[in-house]
């Protein structure tokens, strides 16, 4: 018998002209308090930059506040845009949030789909996937080892002591926004959960592929 279906909330925390940012943040936190008292399984927050679509360009700041207003619902990013982060700093913040939530953190990861948002940070969009791949490698090392050593094209760390650890072992669940057969393969090979969006005609074949690859 399969797992029961569980429902979550996916939020962009978009700007509303008639509402102050202070009021916007407070209304979302109040909404999360109600969701926490109800049947909702999770709350996942998108990361956007330089657009009114996302008024939480640092998901961790908002999720830290949400961690203190909730007790049950899972909280997470959907997704961290890894090319914009120092992997070492993100490892430390993930550990902090997983402890603050008492093990309720989900970690969504991605390379970003908007050349404009990535470009505003001085990152060449054509290199973002390569940066993402290496950043993920560093983050997984950092979450599962007491010290961090890495020599790569984009990041270098030498014997960094990692004094913070996540509550969930070996690390919080990872989620990946999949859009193609190649991205499904990428996620399955690394044991990462997938997020899919789109019409049934697009999603159904990818779900079947995911199931088949996991079975293999």
Coordinates of C-alpha atoms in Angstrom, one line a residue:
X1 CA 0.0 0.0 0.0
X2 CA 1.4 3.4 -1.0
X3 CA 1.9 6.5 1.1
X4 CA -1.1 8.8 1.7
X5 CA -1.3 12.0 -0.3
X6 CA -0.2 15.0 1.8
X7 CA -0.8 18.6 0.9
X8 CA 1.5 21.6 1.3
X9 CA 1.7 25.3 0.5
X10 CA 4.0 26.8 -2.1
X11 CA 4.6 30.6 -1.7
X12 CA 6.3 33.3 -3.7
X13 CA 5.5 36.0 -1.0
X14 CA 4.6 38.5 -3.8
X15 CA 4.3 42.2 -3.3
X16 CA 0.9 43.8 -2.9
X17 CA 0.8 47.6 -3.5
X18 CA -1.8 48.4 -0.9
X19 CA 0.1 46.5 1.9
X20 CA 3.3 47.4 3.7
X21 CA 6.1 44.9 3.8
X22 CA 5.7 44.7 7.5
X23 CA 2.1 43.8 7.1
X24 CA 2.8 41.4 4.3
X25 CA 5.3 39.4 6.4
X26 CA 3.0 39.4 9.5
X27 CA 0.1 38.2 7.4
X28 CA 2.1 35.3 6.0
X29 CA 3.4 34.3 9.5
X30 CA -0.2 34.4 10.8
X31 CA -1.3 32.2 7.9
X32 CA 1.5 29.8 8.8
X33 CA 0.3 29.7 12.4
X34 CA -3.2 28.6 11.1
X35 CA -1.6 26.1 8.6
X36 CA 0.4 24.6 11.5
X37 CA -2.8 24.1 13.5
X38 CA -4.5 22.5 10.5
X39 CA -3.9 19.5 8.2
X40 CA -1.1 21.1 6.0
X41 CA 2.1 19.0 5.7
X42 CA 4.6 21.6 4.5
X43 CA 5.3 25.2 3.5
X44 CA 7.9 25.9 0.8
X45 CA 9.1 29.3 -0.1
X46 CA 10.4 30.4 -3.5
X47 CA 13.6 32.5 -3.9
X48 CA 13.4 35.5 -6.3
X49 CA 15.5 38.6 -6.7
X50 CA 14.8 42.1 -8.0
X51 CA 11.2 41.4 -8.7
X52 CA 7.9 42.0 -6.8
X53 CA 7.2 38.3 -7.4
X54 CA 9.3 37.5 -4.3
X55 CA 9.6 39.7 -1.2
X56 CA 11.7 37.1 0.5
X57 CA 15.0 37.2 -1.4
X58 CA 16.6 35.5 1.6
X59 CA 14.3 32.6 2.3
X60 CA 16.3 31.7 5.5
X61 CA 15.4 35.0 7.2
X62 CA 11.7 34.4 6.7
X63 CA 11.9 30.7 7.5
X64 CA 13.8 31.5 10.8
X65 CA 10.9 33.7 11.8
X66 CA 8.4 31.0 10.7
X67 CA 10.3 28.4 12.8
X68 CA 9.4 30.3 15.9
X69 CA 5.7 30.7 15.0
X70 CA 5.1 27.0 14.1
X71 CA 5.6 23.6 15.8
X72 CA 4.5 20.9 13.4
X73 CA 4.4 21.9 9.7
X74 CA 7.6 21.3 7.7
X75 CA 9.3 24.4 6.3
X76 CA 11.7 24.8 3.4
X77 CA 13.2 26.6 0.4
X78 CA 11.9 25.9 -3.1
X79 CA 14.6 26.5 -4.1
X80 CA 17.9 27.9 -2.9
X81 CA 19.5 29.4 -6.1
X82 CA 22.9 27.7 -5.4
X83 CA 25.0 29.9 -7.9
X84 CA 24.2 32.9 -5.6
X85 CA 25.5 31.3 -2.4
X86 CA 28.7 30.7 -0.6
X87 CA 28.3 26.9 -0.1
X88 CA 30.0 27.0 3.3
X89 CA 27.7 29.8 4.6
X90 CA 24.7 28.0 3.3
X91 CA 25.7 24.7 5.0
X92 CA 25.9 26.6 8.3
X93 CA 22.6 28.3 7.8
X94 CA 20.9 25.0 6.9
X95 CA 22.2 23.5 10.1
X96 CA 20.9 26.5 12.1
X97 CA 17.5 26.3 10.5
X98 CA 17.2 22.6 10.9
X99 CA 17.9 23.0 14.6
X100 CA 15.6 26.0 15.0
X101 CA 12.8 24.0 13.4
X102 CA 13.6 20.9 15.5
X103 CA 14.2 18.9 12.4
X104 CA 11.3 20.2 10.2
X105 CA 13.5 21.7 7.4
X106 CA 13.3 20.7 3.8
X107 CA 16.1 21.9 1.4
X108 CA 15.1 22.7 -2.1
X109 CA 18.0 23.3 -4.5
X110 CA 18.2 24.7 -8.1
X111 CA 20.4 26.6 -10.5
X112 CA 17.8 29.3 -11.3
X113 CA 15.6 29.7 -14.4
X114 CA 15.8 33.5 -14.8
X115 CA 18.9 34.9 -16.6
X116 CA 17.9 38.4 -15.4
X117 CA 17.8 37.5 -11.7
X118 CA 21.1 35.6 -11.9
X119 CA 22.6 38.3 -14.0
X120 CA 21.8 41.0 -11.5
X121 CA 24.2 39.3 -9.2
X122 CA 27.0 39.3 -11.7
X123 CA 26.7 35.6 -12.6
X124 CA 26.8 34.4 -16.2
X125 CA 23.6 32.4 -16.7
X126 CA 25.5 30.0 -19.1
X127 CA 27.8 29.1 -16.2
X128 CA 25.1 28.8 -13.5
X129 CA 24.5 25.0 -14.0
X130 CA 28.2 24.3 -13.7
X131 CA 28.4 26.4 -10.5
X132 CA 25.3 24.7 -9.2
X133 CA 26.7 21.2 -9.7
X134 CA 29.9 22.1 -7.7
X135 CA 28.0 24.0 -5.0
X136 CA 25.8 21.0 -4.4
X137 CA 28.8 18.7 -4.1
X138 CA 30.3 21.1 -1.5
X139 CA 27.0 21.4 0.5
X140 CA 26.6 17.6 0.7
X141 CA 30.2 17.3 1.9
X142 CA 29.6 20.1 4.5
X143 CA 26.4 18.6 5.9
X144 CA 27.9 15.1 6.3
X145 CA 31.5 15.6 7.4
X146 CA 33.2 17.2 10.5
X147 CA 35.6 19.2 8.3
X148 CA 35.4 20.5 4.8
X149 CA 38.0 20.0 2.1
X150 CA 37.3 20.9 -1.5
X151 CA 39.4 21.9 -4.5
X152 CA 37.2 22.8 -7.4
X153 CA 36.8 25.2 -10.3
X154 CA 34.5 27.6 -8.5
X155 CA 35.0 26.9 -4.8
X156 CA 38.0 26.0 -2.6
X157 CA 38.0 25.1 1.1
X158 CA 40.9 23.7 3.1
X159 CA 40.2 21.8 6.4
X160 CA 37.4 24.0 7.5
X161 CA 36.0 22.9 10.9
X162 CA 32.2 22.4 10.7
X163 CA 31.0 23.1 14.3
X164 CA 27.3 23.0 13.3
X165 CA 25.4 19.9 12.4
X166 CA 21.8 19.4 11.1
X167 CA 19.2 17.9 13.4
X168 CA 18.1 15.5 10.7
X169 CA 20.8 12.9 9.8
X170 CA 22.6 12.6 7.5
X171 CA 21.0 15.9 6.3
X172 CA 17.5 17.4 5.8
X173 CA 15.6 16.0 2.8
X174 CA 16.6 17.5 -0.5
X175 CA 14.2 18.6 -3.2
X176 CA 15.0 19.4 -6.9
X177 CA 12.9 21.1 -9.5
X178 CA 13.0 18.6 -12.4
X179 CA 12.0 19.6 -15.9
X180 CA 13.4 16.9 -18.2
X181 CA 14.5 13.3 -18.4
X182 CA 18.1 14.3 -17.7
X183 CA 17.1 16.2 -14.5
X184 CA 15.1 13.2 -13.3
X185 CA 18.2 11.0 -13.8
X186 CA 20.3 13.6 -11.9
X187 CA 17.9 13.5 -8.9
X188 CA 17.5 9.7 -8.7
X189 CA 21.2 9.1 -8.9
X190 CA 21.7 11.3 -5.9
X191 CA 18.7 10.2 -3.9
X192 CA 17.0 13.7 -4.2
X193 CA 13.2 14.2 -4.1
X194 CA 11.7 15.8 -7.2
X195 CA 9.3 18.7 -7.7
X196 CA 7.3 18.7 -10.9
X197 CA 5.0 21.4 -12.4
X198 CA 2.9 21.5 -15.5
X199 CA 0.0 19.7 -17.3
X200 CA -0.5 16.0 -17.0
X201 CA 0.8 15.4 -20.5
X202 CA 4.2 16.7 -19.4
X203 CA 4.3 15.5 -15.8
X204 CA 3.0 11.9 -16.3
X205 CA 5.9 10.6 -18.4
X206 CA 8.4 12.1 -16.0
X207 CA 6.7 10.5 -13.0
X208 CA 6.8 7.1 -14.8
X209 CA 10.5 7.6 -15.6
X210 CA 11.2 8.6 -12.0
X211 CA 9.5 5.4 -10.7
X212 CA 11.3 3.2 -13.2
X213 CA 14.7 4.6 -12.4
X214 CA 14.1 4.3 -8.7
X215 CA 13.1 0.7 -9.1
X216 CA 16.4 0.1 -11.0

